[in-house]
XYZ file of C-alpha atoms in Angstrom:
333
model
C 0.000 0.000 0.000
C 1.040 3.588 -0.622
C 0.030 6.511 1.613
C -0.043 9.735 -0.410
C 0.179 13.100 1.382
C -1.225 15.817 -0.868
C 0.574 19.123 -0.360
C 0.269 22.676 -1.679
C 3.203 23.774 -3.896
C 4.205 26.809 -1.830
C 7.710 28.174 -2.397
C 7.923 30.504 0.603
C 8.646 29.249 4.112
C 5.338 27.951 5.462
C 5.378 25.757 8.546
C 2.481 23.589 7.423
C 4.392 22.388 4.371
C 7.379 21.445 6.518
C 5.091 19.518 8.877
C 3.591 17.502 6.002
C 7.013 16.642 4.589
C 8.442 15.688 7.949
C 5.532 13.502 8.978
C 5.325 11.846 5.568
C 9.029 11.043 5.880
C 8.560 9.541 9.343
C 5.553 7.531 8.201
C 7.569 6.221 5.254
C 10.217 4.994 7.690
C 7.560 3.272 9.786
C 5.870 1.647 6.793
C 8.834 0.403 4.781
C 9.585 -2.601 7.040
C 5.945 -3.653 6.464
C 6.219 -3.389 2.703
C 4.303 -0.097 2.444
C 5.465 3.388 1.435
C 4.536 7.026 1.986
C 5.094 9.876 -0.458
C 4.330 13.570 -0.834
C 2.400 14.606 -3.929
C 2.051 18.070 -5.460
C -0.786 17.626 -7.964
C -0.647 19.380 -11.325
C 2.946 20.569 -10.946
C 6.087 19.514 -12.778
C 9.247 21.099 -11.362
C 8.222 22.340 -7.935
C 10.719 21.595 -5.140
C 10.920 22.822 -1.561
C 14.311 24.380 -0.896
C 14.150 25.952 2.556
C 14.439 22.757 4.600
C 16.035 19.356 4.131
C 13.831 16.400 3.281
C 14.274 12.801 2.165
C 10.671 11.777 1.540
C 9.839 10.575 -2.005
C 7.908 13.152 -4.056
C 5.468 12.152 -6.793
C 3.829 14.080 -9.635
C 0.383 13.299 -10.914
C -1.874 15.276 -13.209
C -5.537 15.464 -12.286
C -8.317 16.237 -14.756
C -9.615 19.782 -15.131
C -13.295 20.062 -14.299
C -15.146 23.141 -15.488
C -17.633 22.939 -12.654
C -17.813 25.977 -10.401
C -14.162 27.020 -10.461
C -11.639 25.661 -12.965
C -9.302 24.990 -10.050
C -11.516 22.072 -9.059
C -9.721 18.954 -10.271
C -11.372 15.690 -11.212
C -9.558 12.649 -9.810
C -11.476 9.815 -11.506
C -8.939 7.162 -12.379
C -6.067 9.003 -10.674
C -5.826 6.748 -7.597
C -6.036 3.009 -7.085
C -8.469 2.320 -4.206
C -6.902 -1.109 -3.724
C -3.322 0.137 -3.415
C -3.393 3.801 -2.383
C -4.598 5.870 0.572
C -4.621 9.662 0.645
C -4.083 12.418 3.216
C -5.805 15.664 2.185
C -4.969 19.097 3.667
C -8.011 20.880 5.056
C -7.987 23.543 2.322
C -8.381 20.822 -0.306
C -11.168 18.921 1.457
C -13.640 20.859 -0.689
C -11.788 19.883 -3.876
C -11.038 16.219 -3.295
C -12.772 14.923 -0.170
C -16.196 14.176 -1.610
C -14.606 12.759 -4.776
C -12.403 10.388 -2.766
C -15.455 9.253 -0.815
C -17.447 8.674 -4.016
C -14.600 6.681 -5.567
C -14.203 4.466 -2.504
C -10.648 5.628 -1.762
C -9.629 5.533 1.897
C -8.488 8.987 3.003
C -7.796 11.224 5.968
C -8.137 15.005 6.270
C -5.297 16.870 7.945
C -6.492 20.047 9.668
C -3.522 22.273 10.426
C -5.696 25.367 10.736
C -9.217 25.038 12.075
C -10.159 28.427 10.641
C -9.675 27.260 7.052
C -12.225 24.456 7.208
C -15.156 26.759 6.381
C -13.939 27.367 2.823
C -16.194 25.620 0.325
C -19.781 24.524 -0.168
C -21.143 23.286 3.189
C -22.787 20.208 1.662
C -19.541 19.236 -0.090
C -17.590 19.759 3.136
C -20.078 17.662 5.096
C -19.629 14.835 2.599
C -15.839 15.171 2.739
C -15.611 14.979 6.520
C -18.261 12.255 6.745
C -16.341 10.078 4.296
C -12.914 10.422 5.890
C -11.501 7.419 7.752
C -9.612 9.733 10.094
C -9.361 13.494 10.742
C -5.959 14.641 11.936
C -5.578 17.902 13.859
C -2.409 19.753 14.730
C -3.542 21.387 17.979
C -6.184 21.509 20.682
C -7.664 24.557 18.997
C -7.920 22.831 15.612
C -9.646 19.916 17.348
C -12.100 22.334 18.938
C -12.877 23.913 15.549
C -13.527 20.597 13.797
C -15.673 19.350 16.685
C -17.806 22.477 16.451
C -18.119 22.439 12.653
C -18.615 18.690 12.132
C -20.013 17.230 15.396
C -20.805 13.882 13.755
C -17.114 13.430 12.919
C -15.785 13.852 16.461
C -15.075 10.128 16.857
C -12.646 10.334 13.928
C -10.451 13.046 15.425
C -6.805 12.376 16.212
C -4.367 14.977 17.492
C -0.903 14.779 15.927
C 1.791 16.632 17.863
C 4.405 18.328 15.696
C 8.081 17.879 16.432
C 10.113 21.000 17.165
C 13.839 20.326 16.986
C 15.201 21.460 20.347
C 18.722 20.546 19.195
C 18.459 23.110 16.415
C 16.396 25.710 18.259
C 18.416 26.365 21.385
C 20.019 29.447 22.971
C 23.253 30.777 21.557
C 26.308 31.282 23.735
C 26.058 35.059 23.508
C 22.753 36.858 23.283
C 22.376 40.307 21.749
C 19.967 43.102 22.586
C 17.935 42.003 19.605
C 14.186 41.794 18.976
C 12.976 39.585 16.119
C 9.661 39.105 14.331
C 8.251 37.676 11.099
C 6.988 40.455 8.819
C 4.746 38.209 6.715
C 2.535 37.649 9.757
C -0.017 40.491 10.039
C 2.267 42.982 8.327
C -0.047 45.898 9.101
C 0.048 45.110 12.832
C 3.821 44.671 12.954
C 4.437 47.930 11.086
C 2.241 49.779 13.577
C 4.049 48.247 16.557
C 7.384 49.307 15.056
C 5.990 52.811 14.564
C 4.990 53.077 18.212
C 8.350 51.715 19.374
C 10.490 54.040 17.252
C 10.852 56.905 19.755
C 11.129 54.687 22.844
C 13.444 51.815 21.960
C 16.766 52.156 23.864
C 19.684 52.959 21.583
C 21.503 49.738 22.493
C 18.554 47.604 21.362
C 17.579 46.919 17.759
C 14.897 45.066 15.809
C 15.442 42.652 12.923
C 12.892 40.978 10.683
C 13.112 37.242 10.068
C 12.562 37.152 6.337
C 13.850 35.157 3.381
C 15.749 32.662 5.553
C 15.775 28.885 5.480
C 15.215 26.895 8.660
C 18.896 27.018 9.643
C 18.957 30.781 9.152
C 15.890 31.264 11.328
C 17.441 29.164 14.081
C 20.691 31.134 13.893
C 18.879 34.457 14.254
C 16.673 33.278 17.132
C 19.797 32.139 18.982
C 21.028 35.736 18.958
C 17.802 37.490 19.927
C 16.279 38.012 23.344
C 12.695 38.966 22.469
C 10.440 37.564 19.765
C 7.310 39.448 18.706
C 4.488 37.095 17.710
C 1.914 38.341 15.216
C 0.048 35.053 14.841
C -3.452 35.354 13.422
C -5.851 32.408 13.473
C -2.961 29.953 13.552
C -3.560 26.242 13.783
C -0.666 26.004 16.219
C 2.050 28.574 15.580
C 5.535 27.021 15.671
C 7.721 30.189 15.606
C 6.843 31.231 19.199
C 7.786 27.723 20.383
C 11.052 27.841 18.446
C 11.755 31.293 19.884
C 11.332 30.220 23.509
C 13.425 27.086 22.961
C 16.068 29.457 21.578
C 16.101 31.457 24.802
C 13.713 34.267 23.850
C 10.900 35.887 25.736
C 7.820 36.052 23.486
C 5.461 39.011 23.362
C 2.359 38.980 21.202
C -0.698 37.186 19.932
C -1.467 33.528 20.582
C -3.257 33.125 17.245
C -5.675 30.917 19.263
C -3.613 27.808 18.492
C -0.868 28.989 20.847
C -3.186 29.002 23.870
C -2.222 25.452 24.764
C 1.436 26.312 25.397
C 1.273 30.032 26.319
C 3.032 30.040 29.707
C 3.233 33.491 31.346
C 6.808 32.817 32.507
C 8.042 33.032 28.909
C 5.074 34.387 26.932
C 3.283 37.733 27.280
C -0.247 37.589 25.880
C -1.418 40.620 23.887
C -5.017 41.054 22.797
C -5.106 40.923 19.015
C -5.148 44.449 17.618
C -3.815 46.196 20.712
C -0.724 47.496 18.928
C -0.064 50.257 21.483
C -0.276 47.749 24.319
C 1.979 45.466 22.281
C 4.668 48.155 22.015
C 4.406 48.950 25.712
C 4.754 45.272 26.611
C 7.937 44.998 24.509
C 9.428 48.016 26.297
C 8.474 46.533 29.661
C 10.099 43.236 28.718
C 13.306 45.091 27.825
C 13.315 46.642 31.300
C 12.648 43.244 32.893
C 15.519 41.600 30.989
C 17.970 44.352 31.836
C 17.021 44.128 35.505
C 17.084 40.317 35.525
C 18.979 38.698 32.589
C 18.131 35.224 33.898
C 14.596 35.722 32.570
C 15.942 34.517 29.237
C 16.301 30.993 30.578
C 12.998 29.497 31.688
C 14.086 25.908 32.060
C 10.755 24.553 33.287
C 8.941 26.116 30.353
C 11.440 24.962 27.726
C 11.564 21.424 29.128
C 7.775 21.212 28.985
C 7.840 22.379 25.361
C 10.565 19.844 24.509
C 8.453 17.020 25.888
C 5.153 18.202 24.401
C 6.623 18.632 20.915
C 9.153 15.807 20.995
C 9.954 13.324 18.271
C 8.781 10.518 20.545
C 5.336 12.073 20.946
C 5.027 12.725 17.220
C 5.985 9.133 16.392
C 3.504 7.745 18.920
C 0.701 9.838 17.409
C 1.594 8.785 13.864
C 1.592 5.128 14.854
C -1.955 5.518 16.160
C -2.889 7.163 12.866
C -1.441 4.301 10.823
C -3.390 1.800 12.930
C -6.608 3.719 12.259
C -5.812 3.687 8.537
C -5.235 -0.096 8.665
C -1.596 0.098 7.639
C -0.070 -1.398 10.772
C -1.585 -3.999 13.126
C -3.699 -2.830 16.058
């Protein structure tokens, strides 16, 4: 049997793509001794490759049929999968495109919900059919689970939380920290620009701010090792990995939880800002600077980082994926 993880062909650094690749790679390692395989598939693409992180999972190409029904982006998959030999994992944004078709064709599939606020996109009747037909519904966080349970109450028994792995060996404090504040400008750019505006006349001269932009995973880790404060502009995030990576790298985090971050937002290392309160955001950053200068040991919150290491460990991710493979009938119960 082959387990196919459908994935959007996104060139920029998007955490959800990295999660799919990583988990597909781990599943492939688990399945190979049993004579099965797992691959990532970017439908209707030819040369797309991810370049901002390392991966060793097999990648397949397959062309689906164009259907001029509703939107031309809706692809027909009749004859594209073998229901006797292939199983499919569909990202939540493509449940409206492929879920009901997979159900109609008798192909075993799962839906992977990395953001519970994307599941409303599409015709409600089509979405109902997609979620009703899925063998399993994977969620990336407690918040995503809550969203799916609310939207599709009859599918609650199919839900399975998959914990993501965050590499604490890569994301760890550097030997020498700088008076540096980092943030990701692609996240709520309007909010971040306003916070920078309100900080401009108050930021101490020996502190500076640097955007994390255009870097691969190693570059992000290197920059977080140097910084002391990370500004989080998460908005309706399924989980939000950058704040976790920042704290593991010895940062204090100030900002929005994005809802998905509520499950790990510990006040000893995270300062919660109400979404949209950009003045309060700027004031909280300035207060955190004062706190760090008065007590540099605030950078190291060992209890918090150890809890994050355990919660988002490779062992936990592997255990969750093994449960998933049992539900899909690929490994013995």
